[in-house]
Coordinates of C-alpha atoms in Angstrom, one line a residue:
X1 CA 13.1 -40.1 -63.2
X2 CA 9.7 -40.2 -62.1
X3 CA 11.2 -38.8 -58.5
X4 CA 12.5 -35.7 -59.9
X5 CA 9.0 -35.0 -61.8
X6 CA 6.5 -35.6 -59.2
X7 CA 5.9 -35.3 -55.8
X8 CA 3.6 -37.4 -53.2
X9 CA 1.2 -34.7 -53.0
X10 CA 0.3 -34.9 -56.4
X11 CA -1.0 -38.3 -55.8
X12 CA -2.3 -37.5 -52.3
X13 CA -6.0 -37.8 -51.2
X14 CA -7.2 -34.4 -50.0
X15 CA -9.4 -35.6 -47.8
X16 CA -7.1 -38.5 -45.9
X17 CA -3.7 -36.5 -47.2
X18 CA -2.2 -40.0 -47.9
X19 CA -1.5 -41.7 -51.1
X20 CA -4.7 -42.4 -52.9
X21 CA -6.0 -45.7 -52.8
X22 CA -8.3 -47.0 -55.5
X23 CA -8.3 -43.7 -56.9
X24 CA -11.7 -42.3 -58.2
X25 CA -11.8 -38.8 -60.2
X26 CA -15.1 -36.8 -60.2
X27 CA -16.3 -34.4 -62.6
X28 CA -14.6 -31.6 -61.8
X29 CA -11.1 -33.3 -62.0
X30 CA -10.3 -34.0 -58.3
X31 CA -9.0 -37.1 -57.6
X32 CA -9.5 -39.0 -53.7
X33 CA -9.5 -42.2 -52.3
X34 CA -12.7 -43.9 -53.2
X35 CA -13.5 -44.6 -49.7
X36 CA -12.6 -40.9 -48.4
X37 CA -15.0 -39.8 -51.1
X38 CA -17.9 -41.9 -50.2
X39 CA -17.7 -41.1 -46.8
X40 CA -17.2 -37.3 -47.3
X41 CA -20.8 -37.9 -49.5
X42 CA -22.3 -40.1 -46.9
X43 CA -22.5 -37.3 -44.5
X44 CA -24.6 -35.0 -47.0
X45 CA -26.8 -37.5 -47.8
X46 CA -29.5 -35.7 -46.1
X47 CA -29.0 -32.7 -48.4
X48 CA -29.2 -34.3 -51.7
X49 CA -26.2 -32.1 -52.7
X50 CA -22.9 -33.3 -53.2
X51 CA -19.7 -31.1 -53.6
X52 CA -16.3 -31.6 -54.6
X53 CA -14.2 -31.3 -51.2
X54 CA -11.6 -28.9 -53.0
X55 CA -13.2 -26.8 -55.3
X56 CA -16.7 -26.8 -54.1
X57 CA -18.3 -27.9 -57.4
X58 CA -21.9 -29.4 -57.0
X59 CA -23.6 -32.3 -58.2
X60 CA -26.6 -33.4 -58.2
X61 CA -27.8 -36.4 -58.0
X62 CA -24.8 -38.4 -56.5
X63 CA -22.6 -39.2 -58.9
X64 CA -21.7 -42.9 -59.3
X65 CA -17.8 -43.4 -58.9
X66 CA -15.4 -45.8 -60.8
X67 CA -12.0 -46.5 -60.1
X68 CA -9.7 -44.9 -62.1
X69 CA -7.5 -47.6 -63.4
X70 CA -4.6 -45.4 -64.9
X71 CA -4.0 -43.3 -62.3
X72 CA -4.1 -46.5 -59.7
X73 CA -1.2 -48.0 -62.0
X74 CA 0.4 -44.6 -61.9
X75 CA 0.6 -44.7 -58.0
X76 CA 1.5 -47.9 -57.7
X77 CA 4.4 -47.4 -59.9
X78 CA 5.6 -44.3 -58.5
X79 CA 5.7 -46.3 -55.1
X80 CA 7.8 -48.4 -56.6
X81 CA 10.2 -45.9 -58.4
X82 CA 10.4 -43.5 -55.2
X83 CA 8.8 -40.0 -54.3
X84 CA 9.8 -36.5 -53.4
X85 CA 9.6 -35.7 -49.8
X86 CA 6.4 -35.0 -48.8
X87 CA 5.8 -31.6 -47.3
X88 CA 6.4 -31.4 -43.7
X89 CA 3.2 -31.3 -42.0
X90 CA 2.3 -32.1 -38.1
X91 CA -0.7 -33.1 -36.4
X92 CA -3.1 -31.0 -34.4
X93 CA -1.9 -31.0 -30.5
X94 CA -3.7 -29.2 -27.3
X95 CA -3.7 -26.1 -28.3
X96 CA -3.6 -26.1 -31.7
X97 CA -6.2 -25.3 -34.2
X98 CA -6.9 -28.3 -36.3
X99 CA -7.9 -28.5 -39.8
X100 CA -11.8 -28.7 -40.3
X101 CA -10.8 -30.7 -43.6
X102 CA -9.0 -33.7 -42.4
X103 CA -11.8 -36.3 -42.0
X104 CA -9.6 -38.8 -40.0
X105 CA -6.7 -37.6 -38.0
X106 CA -6.4 -33.8 -38.2
X107 CA -3.4 -31.9 -39.3
X108 CA -2.2 -28.7 -37.7
X109 CA -4.5 -25.4 -39.4
X110 CA -2.1 -22.9 -40.8
X111 CA -4.6 -20.6 -41.9
X112 CA -8.6 -19.6 -41.2
X113 CA -10.7 -18.2 -43.7
X114 CA -13.4 -15.5 -42.3
X115 CA -15.5 -16.2 -45.6
X116 CA -15.7 -19.9 -45.5
X117 CA -15.5 -19.7 -41.5
X118 CA -13.0 -22.4 -41.6
X119 CA -9.7 -23.5 -40.8
X120 CA -7.2 -25.4 -43.5
X121 CA -4.0 -27.3 -43.2
X122 CA -1.5 -26.6 -45.5
X123 CA -3.1 -29.1 -48.1
X124 CA -6.5 -28.0 -47.8
X125 CA -5.7 -24.4 -47.6
X126 CA -4.3 -25.0 -51.7
X127 CA -7.1 -24.1 -53.3
X128 CA -7.9 -20.7 -51.7
X129 CA -4.4 -19.7 -53.4
X130 CA -5.3 -21.6 -56.8
X131 CA -9.2 -21.5 -57.5
X132 CA -10.1 -17.7 -58.4
X133 CA -13.4 -17.9 -56.7
X134 CA -11.8 -18.6 -53.6
X135 CA -8.8 -16.2 -53.8
X136 CA -11.4 -13.3 -52.9
X137 CA -11.4 -15.2 -49.5
X138 CA -10.1 -13.4 -46.4
X139 CA -7.2 -15.6 -44.6
X140 CA -5.7 -15.2 -41.8
X141 CA -3.3 -17.0 -39.5
X142 CA -5.3 -20.1 -38.0
X143 CA -7.7 -19.0 -35.2
X144 CA -10.0 -20.8 -33.2
X145 CA -13.6 -20.3 -32.2
X146 CA -14.5 -19.1 -35.8
X147 CA -18.2 -19.3 -34.4
X148 CA -17.4 -16.2 -32.3
X149 CA -16.6 -14.2 -35.3
X150 CA -20.2 -14.4 -36.4
X151 CA -22.8 -12.3 -35.5
X152 CA -25.4 -14.2 -33.2
X153 CA -28.3 -12.4 -35.0
X154 CA -27.6 -12.4 -38.7
X155 CA -24.9 -15.3 -38.5
X156 CA -22.2 -12.6 -40.4
X157 CA -19.0 -12.0 -40.3
X158 CA -18.5 -9.2 -37.3
X159 CA -16.6 -7.1 -39.7
X160 CA -17.8 -3.5 -38.7
X161 CA -16.9 -1.7 -35.5
X162 CA -19.4 0.6 -34.0
X163 CA -17.6 3.2 -32.0
X164 CA -20.9 4.5 -30.3
X165 CA -21.3 1.1 -28.4
X166 CA -17.6 -0.1 -28.6
X167 CA -18.3 -3.3 -30.4
X168 CA -18.0 -5.6 -33.1
X169 CA -21.1 -5.9 -35.7
X170 CA -21.6 -7.2 -38.9
X171 CA -23.0 -5.5 -41.9
X172 CA -26.8 -6.2 -41.6
X173 CA -26.4 -4.7 -37.7
X174 CA -25.5 -1.1 -39.2
X175 CA -28.9 -0.7 -41.3
X176 CA -30.7 -1.6 -37.9
X177 CA -29.9 -1.3 -34.2
X178 CA -26.5 0.6 -35.0
X179 CA -27.7 2.7 -37.7
X180 CA -26.3 6.4 -37.7
X181 CA -24.0 5.0 -35.1
X182 CA -19.8 5.6 -35.8
X183 CA -18.9 2.4 -37.6
X184 CA -15.6 1.8 -39.1
X185 CA -13.9 -1.3 -40.7
X186 CA -12.9 -3.5 -38.0
X187 CA -9.1 -3.0 -39.8
X188 CA -9.5 0.7 -39.1
X189 CA -10.1 0.5 -36.0
X190 CA -7.6 -2.1 -35.2
X191 CA -5.2 0.3 -36.9
X192 CA -6.3 3.2 -34.4
X193 CA -6.3 0.8 -31.3
X194 CA -3.1 -0.3 -32.2
X195 CA -1.8 3.0 -32.0
X196 CA -3.0 3.3 -28.3
X197 CA -1.7 0.0 -27.7
X198 CA 1.7 1.0 -28.7
X199 CA 1.4 4.0 -26.8
X200 CA 0.2 1.6 -23.5
X201 CA 3.0 -0.4 -24.2
X202 CA 5.6 2.3 -24.1
X203 CA 4.4 3.8 -21.5
X204 CA 4.4 0.3 -19.6
X205 CA 7.7 -0.3 -20.8
X206 CA 8.8 3.6 -19.4
X207 CA 7.0 2.5 -15.9
X208 CA 9.1 -1.1 -15.8
X209 CA 12.4 0.7 -16.4
X210 CA 11.4 3.3 -13.7
X211 CA 10.4 0.3 -11.4
X212 CA 13.9 -1.3 -12.2
X213 CA 15.6 1.8 -11.6
X214 CA 13.9 2.1 -8.2
X215 CA 14.3 -1.6 -7.3
X216 CA 18.2 -1.0 -8.3
X217 CA 18.0 2.4 -6.1
X218 CA 16.5 0.7 -3.2
X219 CA 19.1 -2.2 -3.4
X220 CA 21.6 0.3 -2.9
X221 CA 19.8 2.1 -0.3
X222 CA 19.4 -1.2 1.5
X223 CA 23.1 -2.0 1.0
X224 CA 23.9 1.6 2.3
X225 CA 21.5 1.2 5.2
X226 CA 23.3 -1.7 6.4
X227 CA 26.5 -0.6 6.0
X228 CA 25.5 2.6 8.0
X229 CA 23.6 0.2 10.8
X230 CA 26.7 -1.9 11.3
X231 CA 28.8 1.2 11.5
X232 CA 26.4 3.0 13.7
X233 CA 26.2 -0.2 16.2
X234 CA 29.6 -0.5 16.4
X235 CA 30.1 3.2 17.2
X236 CA 27.0 3.1 19.7
X237 CA 28.7 -0.1 21.2
X238 CA 31.9 2.0 21.9
X239 CA 30.1 4.9 23.2
X240 CA 27.8 2.7 25.5
X241 CA 31.0 0.5 26.8
X242 CA 32.4 4.0 27.7
X243 CA 29.4 4.7 29.5
X244 CA 29.2 1.4 31.3
X245 CA 32.9 2.0 32.3
X246 CA 31.8 5.5 33.9
X247 CA 29.2 4.0 35.4
X248 CA 31.5 1.1 36.8
X249 CA 34.1 3.4 37.9
X250 CA 31.5 5.5 39.7
X251 CA 30.3 2.3 41.4
X252 CA 34.1 1.2 42.5
X253 CA 34.9 4.9 43.9
X254 CA 31.7 4.7 45.8
X255 CA 32.5 1.5 47.0
X256 CA 36.0 2.7 47.8
X257 CA 34.6 5.5 49.8
X258 CA 32.4 3.7 51.8
X259 CA 35.3 1.1 52.5
X260 CA 37.7 3.9 53.1
X261 CA 35.4 5.5 55.5
X262 CA 34.8 2.5 57.8
X263 CA 38.3 1.5 58.0
X264 CA 39.0 5.1 59.4
X265 CA 36.0 4.8 61.4
X266 CA 37.0 1.2 62.7
X267 CA 40.5 2.2 63.2
X268 CA 39.7 5.5 65.1
X269 CA 37.2 3.2 67.4
X270 CA 40.0 0.6 67.9
X271 CA 42.5 3.5 69.0
X272 CA 39.7 4.6 71.2
X273 CA 38.8 1.3 72.7
X274 CA 42.7 0.5 73.6
X275 CA 42.9 3.8 75.7
X276 CA 39.7 2.8 77.5
X277 CA 40.8 -0.7 78.2
X278 CA 44.2 0.8 79.5
X279 CA 42.2 3.3 81.7
X280 CA 39.8 0.3 82.8
X281 CA 43.4 -1.5 83.9
X282 CA 44.4 1.7 85.7
X283 CA 41.3 2.2 87.8
X284 CA 40.9 -1.8 88.6
X285 CA 44.3 -1.5 89.8
X286 CA 43.9 2.2 92.1
X287 CA 40.7 0.3 93.4
X288 CA 42.4 -2.9 94.5
X289 CA 44.8 -0.8 96.4
X290 CA 42.1 0.9 97.7
X291 CA 40.5 -2.0 98.8
X292 CA 43.6 -3.5 100.5
X293 CA 44.2 -0.4 102.3
X294 CA 40.6 -0.1 103.8
X295 CA 40.8 -3.8 104.8
X296 CA 44.5 -3.0 106.7
X297 CA 44.3 -3.0 110.6
X298 CA 47.5 -1.3 110.7
X299 CA 46.6 2.6 111.4
X300 CA 49.7 4.0 110.8
X301 CA 50.0 2.2 107.6
X302 CA 46.5 3.4 106.6
X303 CA 46.9 7.0 107.4
X304 CA 50.3 7.2 106.0
X305 CA 49.1 5.8 102.6
X306 CA 45.7 7.5 102.6
X307 CA 46.9 10.7 101.3
X308 CA 48.5 9.1 97.9
X309 CA 45.6 6.4 97.1
X310 CA 42.5 8.9 97.8
X311 CA 43.7 11.7 96.1
X312 CA 41.2 13.0 93.5
X313 CA 41.1 11.3 90.2
X314 CA 42.8 13.4 87.1
X315 CA 40.8 14.2 84.4
X316 CA 41.0 11.8 81.4
X317 CA 42.4 12.0 78.2
X318 CA 39.7 10.8 76.5
X319 CA 36.8 13.0 76.1
X320 CA 33.3 11.4 76.7
X321 CA 32.6 8.6 74.4
X322 CA 28.7 8.9 73.0
X323 CA 28.3 5.4 70.8
X324 CA 25.8 5.9 68.0
X325 CA 23.7 2.7 68.1
X326 CA 22.2 3.2 64.9
X327 CA 24.9 3.0 62.5
X328 CA 23.7 3.3 58.9
X329 CA 24.6 4.3 55.3
X330 CA 20.9 4.5 54.3
X331 CA 21.9 8.0 53.1
X332 CA 24.6 6.9 50.6
X333 CA 21.8 4.3 49.6
X334 CA 19.6 7.0 49.0
X335 CA 21.8 9.1 47.1
X336 CA 22.8 6.2 44.6
X337 CA 19.1 5.2 44.5
X338 CA 18.5 8.7 43.3
X339 CA 21.4 8.6 41.0
X340 CA 20.1 5.4 39.8
X341 CA 16.5 7.1 39.3
X342 CA 17.9 10.2 37.7
X343 CA 20.0 8.3 35.2
X344 CA 17.0 6.1 34.1
X345 CA 14.6 9.0 33.7
X346 CA 17.5 10.6 31.4
X347 CA 18.2 7.3 29.7
X348 CA 14.2 6.8 29.0
X349 CA 14.0 10.5 27.6
X350 CA 17.0 10.0 25.5
X351 CA 15.8 6.8 24.3
X352 CA 12.7 8.4 23.1
X353 CA 14.7 11.2 21.2
X354 CA 17.0 8.0 19.9
X355 CA 13.8 5.5 18.8
X356 CA 12.2 8.8 16.8
X357 CA 16.0 9.4 15.2
X358 CA 16.5 6.0 13.9
X359 CA 12.7 5.6 12.9
X360 CA 13.0 8.7 10.8
X361 CA 15.8 6.8 8.7
X362 CA 13.6 5.5 5.7
X363 CA 15.2 3.5 3.3
X364 CA 12.2 4.6 0.9
X365 CA 9.0 6.8 0.6
X366 CA 6.3 4.7 -0.6
X367 CA 2.9 7.0 -0.7
X368 CA -0.2 6.5 -3.1
X369 CA -0.7 9.3 -5.7
X370 CA -3.0 11.8 -5.1
X371 CA -6.7 10.9 -6.4
X372 CA -7.2 12.1 -9.9
X373 CA -11.1 12.7 -10.0
X374 CA -13.9 13.0 -7.3
X375 CA -14.7 9.2 -7.9
X376 CA -11.3 8.3 -6.3
X377 CA -11.7 11.2 -3.9
X378 CA -14.9 9.5 -2.5
X379 CA -13.0 6.2 -2.2
X380 CA -11.7 8.0 1.1
X381 CA -14.9 9.5 2.4
X382 CA -15.6 9.2 6.2
X383 CA -18.6 9.7 8.1
X384 CA -18.5 12.9 10.1
X385 CA -21.0 14.3 12.9
X386 CA -21.2 17.5 14.6
X387 CA -20.8 17.4 18.4
X388 CA -23.5 19.2 20.2
X389 CA -21.0 19.8 23.3
X390 CA -19.0 22.3 21.1
X391 CA -21.8 23.8 19.4
X392 CA -22.0 27.7 20.4
X393 CA -25.6 28.3 21.6
X394 CA -26.9 30.0 18.9
X395 CA -26.0 27.3 16.3
X396 CA -29.0 24.8 15.7
X397 CA -28.2 21.1 14.9
X398 CA -30.4 19.2 12.6
X399 CA -30.5 16.4 10.2
X400 CA -28.8 13.9 12.6
X401 CA -26.2 16.4 13.6
X402 CA -25.0 16.9 10.0
X403 CA -26.3 20.3 9.3
X404 CA -25.8 23.5 11.4
X405 CA -27.6 26.9 11.0
X406 CA -27.1 29.8 12.8
X407 CA -30.5 31.2 14.6
X408 CA -31.2 34.1 16.9
X409 CA -32.7 32.2 19.4
X410 CA -30.2 30.3 22.0
X411 CA -30.6 26.9 22.2
X412 CA -31.1 25.1 25.6
X413 CA -27.6 23.2 25.5
X414 CA -25.8 22.2 29.0
X415 CA -22.7 24.2 30.0
X416 CA -19.7 22.0 28.9
X417 CA -15.8 22.8 28.9
X418 CA -15.6 21.9 25.4
X419 CA -18.4 24.7 24.1
X420 CA -17.4 27.6 22.5
X421 CA -18.9 30.5 24.2
X422 CA -18.1 33.5 21.8
X423 CA -17.2 32.0 18.5
X424 CA -20.0 30.8 16.7
X425 CA -18.2 27.3 15.9
X426 CA -18.8 24.1 16.5
X427 CA -16.4 21.2 15.7
X428 CA -17.5 17.4 14.6
X429 CA -16.9 14.2 17.2
X430 CA -14.7 12.3 15.3
X431 CA -10.7 12.9 15.2
X432 CA -8.8 12.2 12.1
X433 CA -4.9 10.9 12.1
X434 CA -3.1 8.8 10.6
X435 CA -4.7 7.9 7.5
X436 CA -6.3 9.7 4.1
X437 CA -9.8 11.1 5.0
X438 CA -12.4 13.1 2.3
X439 CA -15.5 14.8 2.8
X440 CA -17.6 17.2 1.2
X441 CA -19.5 20.4 2.5
X442 CA -22.7 22.6 0.8
X443 CA -23.1 26.1 2.3
X444 CA -25.1 28.9 1.1
X445 CA -25.8 32.5 2.2
X446 CA -23.3 34.9 3.4
X447 CA -20.3 32.6 4.0
X448 CA -18.8 30.4 6.3
X449 CA -15.2 29.0 7.2
X450 CA -14.7 25.6 6.9
X451 CA -11.4 23.6 8.5
X452 CA -9.9 21.8 10.9
X453 CA -8.5 22.0 14.5
X454 CA -6.6 20.4 17.4
X455 CA -8.7 19.6 20.2
X456 CA -6.6 22.1 22.2
X457 CA -8.1 25.3 20.5
X458 CA -9.3 27.7 23.0
X459 CA -13.2 27.7 23.5
X460 CA -14.0 30.1 26.4
X461 CA -14.0 34.2 25.4
X462 CA -13.6 36.4 23.0
X463 CA -9.6 35.9 21.7
X464 CA -9.2 36.5 18.3
X465 CA -7.0 33.8 18.6
X466 CA -9.7 31.3 19.2
X467 CA -11.4 31.7 15.3
X468 CA -10.5 28.9 13.0
X469 CA -7.5 29.6 11.2
X470 CA -6.3 32.5 13.9
X471 CA -3.9 30.0 15.6
X472 CA -1.4 27.5 14.8
X473 CA -3.9 24.7 15.9
X474 CA -6.2 25.1 13.0
X475 CA -6.3 25.5 9.4
X476 CA -9.4 27.0 7.3
X477 CA -11.0 27.9 4.2
X478 CA -13.1 31.2 4.5
X479 CA -15.8 31.3 2.4
X480 CA -18.5 34.0 0.8
X481 CA -20.5 34.8 -2.0
X482 CA -17.5 36.5 -3.8
X483 CA -14.0 34.6 -3.0
X484 CA -12.2 32.7 -0.7
X485 CA -9.6 33.2 1.6
X486 CA -7.2 30.5 3.6
X487 CA -6.1 30.9 7.2
X488 CA -3.5 29.4 9.5
X489 CA -2.1 31.1 12.7
X490 CA -3.6 34.5 11.5
X491 CA -2.1 34.3 8.3
X492 CA -4.2 34.6 5.2
X493 CA -4.2 33.6 1.5
X494 CA -6.4 35.3 -1.0
X495 CA -7.9 32.6 -3.6
X496 CA -9.4 34.1 -6.7
X497 CA -11.7 31.1 -8.0
X498 CA -14.9 30.7 -9.0
X499 CA -17.8 30.1 -6.6
X500 CA -18.8 26.5 -5.5
X501 CA -21.6 26.1 -3.2
X502 CA -20.0 22.7 -3.0
X503 CA -16.5 22.2 -1.1
X504 CA -14.4 18.9 -0.8
X505 CA -11.7 18.6 1.8
X506 CA -9.0 15.6 1.5
X507 CA -6.7 15.2 4.3
X508 CA -3.6 13.2 3.7
X509 CA -2.7 13.1 7.7
X510 CA 0.5 11.1 7.1
X511 CA 1.7 13.4 4.2
X512 CA 0.7 16.7 6.3
X513 CA -1.7 18.0 3.3
X514 CA -5.1 19.6 3.7
X515 CA -6.8 20.7 0.3
X516 CA -9.8 22.4 -0.3
X517 CA -11.8 21.7 -3.6
X518 CA -14.3 23.5 -5.5
X519 CA -16.9 20.6 -6.3
X520 CA -18.7 20.4 -9.8
X521 CA -18.1 18.5 -13.2
X522 CA -14.1 18.6 -12.3
X523 CA -12.7 18.8 -9.0
X524 CA -11.1 22.7 -8.7
X525 CA -8.0 23.0 -6.3
X526 CA -8.9 26.1 -4.3
X527 CA -5.9 25.8 -1.7
X528 CA -3.7 23.4 0.0
X529 CA -1.9 23.7 3.4
X530 CA 1.3 21.5 3.5
X531 CA 2.4 21.1 7.1
X532 CA 3.5 18.3 9.7
X533 CA 0.4 17.0 12.0
X534 CA 0.9 15.9 15.0
X535 CA -2.2 15.3 16.8
X536 CA -5.9 14.5 15.9
X537 CA -7.4 16.8 13.8
X538 CA -11.7 17.4 14.0
X539 CA -13.2 19.0 11.3
X540 CA -15.1 22.2 12.2
X541 CA -17.3 25.3 11.0
X542 CA -17.7 28.9 11.9
X543 CA -20.8 30.6 10.4
X544 CA -22.0 33.8 9.4
X545 CA -25.8 34.8 9.7
X546 CA -28.3 33.2 7.2
X547 CA -25.4 30.7 5.8
X548 CA -26.3 27.1 6.9
X549 CA -23.8 24.2 6.4
X550 CA -24.2 20.6 5.6
X551 CA -22.1 18.1 6.0
X552 CA -22.8 15.8 2.6
X553 CA -23.4 12.1 2.5
X554 CA -21.3 10.1 0.2
X555 CA -21.7 6.6 0.8

């Protein structure tokens, strides 16, 4: 049966991809719909050259087309007898590369030809697999913007890579602008860069795994922190409850003590008042008898009772009473207030310690990597200026207080408590803390010390401990024409390294590192101090004779 021998694509127009309508056959043997081929050739009338859409054979003049009657009858018969299913194709949608040879609604391209600079659907790409001259063309998976694959100057395919300029060029470019450059085929360069890409992917995948592990570790640390924090809050709550109970107990005892004192004093006073009232009653009774005796007219009665009634008063059982009219428990209140102040001061000090301890419990440590080259160091550059109030009188500041020179002539500096009066030193105005800072120094001559110091470094007198690096308040790198020595707290470290007239200083305050580098084409680490900085640091210098020091401008 016909349906088992032929398929629809054998009788489809390669332009519209549908069954032939009014089929015509060109001299090269390919068949098309009459309307499709006429429309196709109408578009090239201005050139006077007409070609077959499939094999590209050209015709001049334009061929006269006649309906292929036999082919038309075969197509009609096939319509009635049935056909094999056509190949599955989909129309080009958003994001798809359309076939350049579909004249009406375009199918999705499956291949692009770098020779033709055109893209083809499954039907229109077949000549490239069947026609010998077209087989030599280079097919790749369909891509868009083929014009970008052409050299803008020569309109040739960019099939060569210039390693010198790191760009794609055409073969004509290698004879002109890129002559004598290191050039290879784009395939070779792709292979080489593909390897680099693989290494980068491997590195990224490794980094992903590392980060995933860090995330998992961080999650576990967070959970551990939550559990620990809950436990500590409960335990701390118990301790503070006990502390509150202790304070309440002291409060109760003080109240009870005052109450007991009050009760005892009141009872004693009430007993004394009762005795005084009894004595007053007795004295009033006797006074009434004496009054009655004094008023009697019976002389014999008066004389007979006088002796007994006018006898001297006996000393009372009660001592003389002195009443305190300014009764107050002010001393008790003062003592309680002092206790309150003492406890609050103690709590404040302890709270500072507790806060510091709590803040030191870190779930993670996040620290940026140290710079790897001078450009990265310069990202942390800071502006420094020398402080005239600290400069020894033999030091001359110049160039906007960024250069210092030791001269024999004393400078007319005013007295100042921060001025070094013995050591030939000067500090900068800027105090550095809480961040990363980088600066560079140029020095020459016999030698100089480059360092940093806390503000509290000694200034007055010839004590050796006032020199940079000879105390626990400063760190320095001593430079001379043949060696380096690192100093801190009078401890020295000898350093063997090439002489460098430019020294870079990198301070990572939070990490507690102070690093000195020899600066040239590369950064050579000379010495690194590792400690914990507790105060702002002031860059400073100690000079030998004929050894000027300049703070370099990096911005």
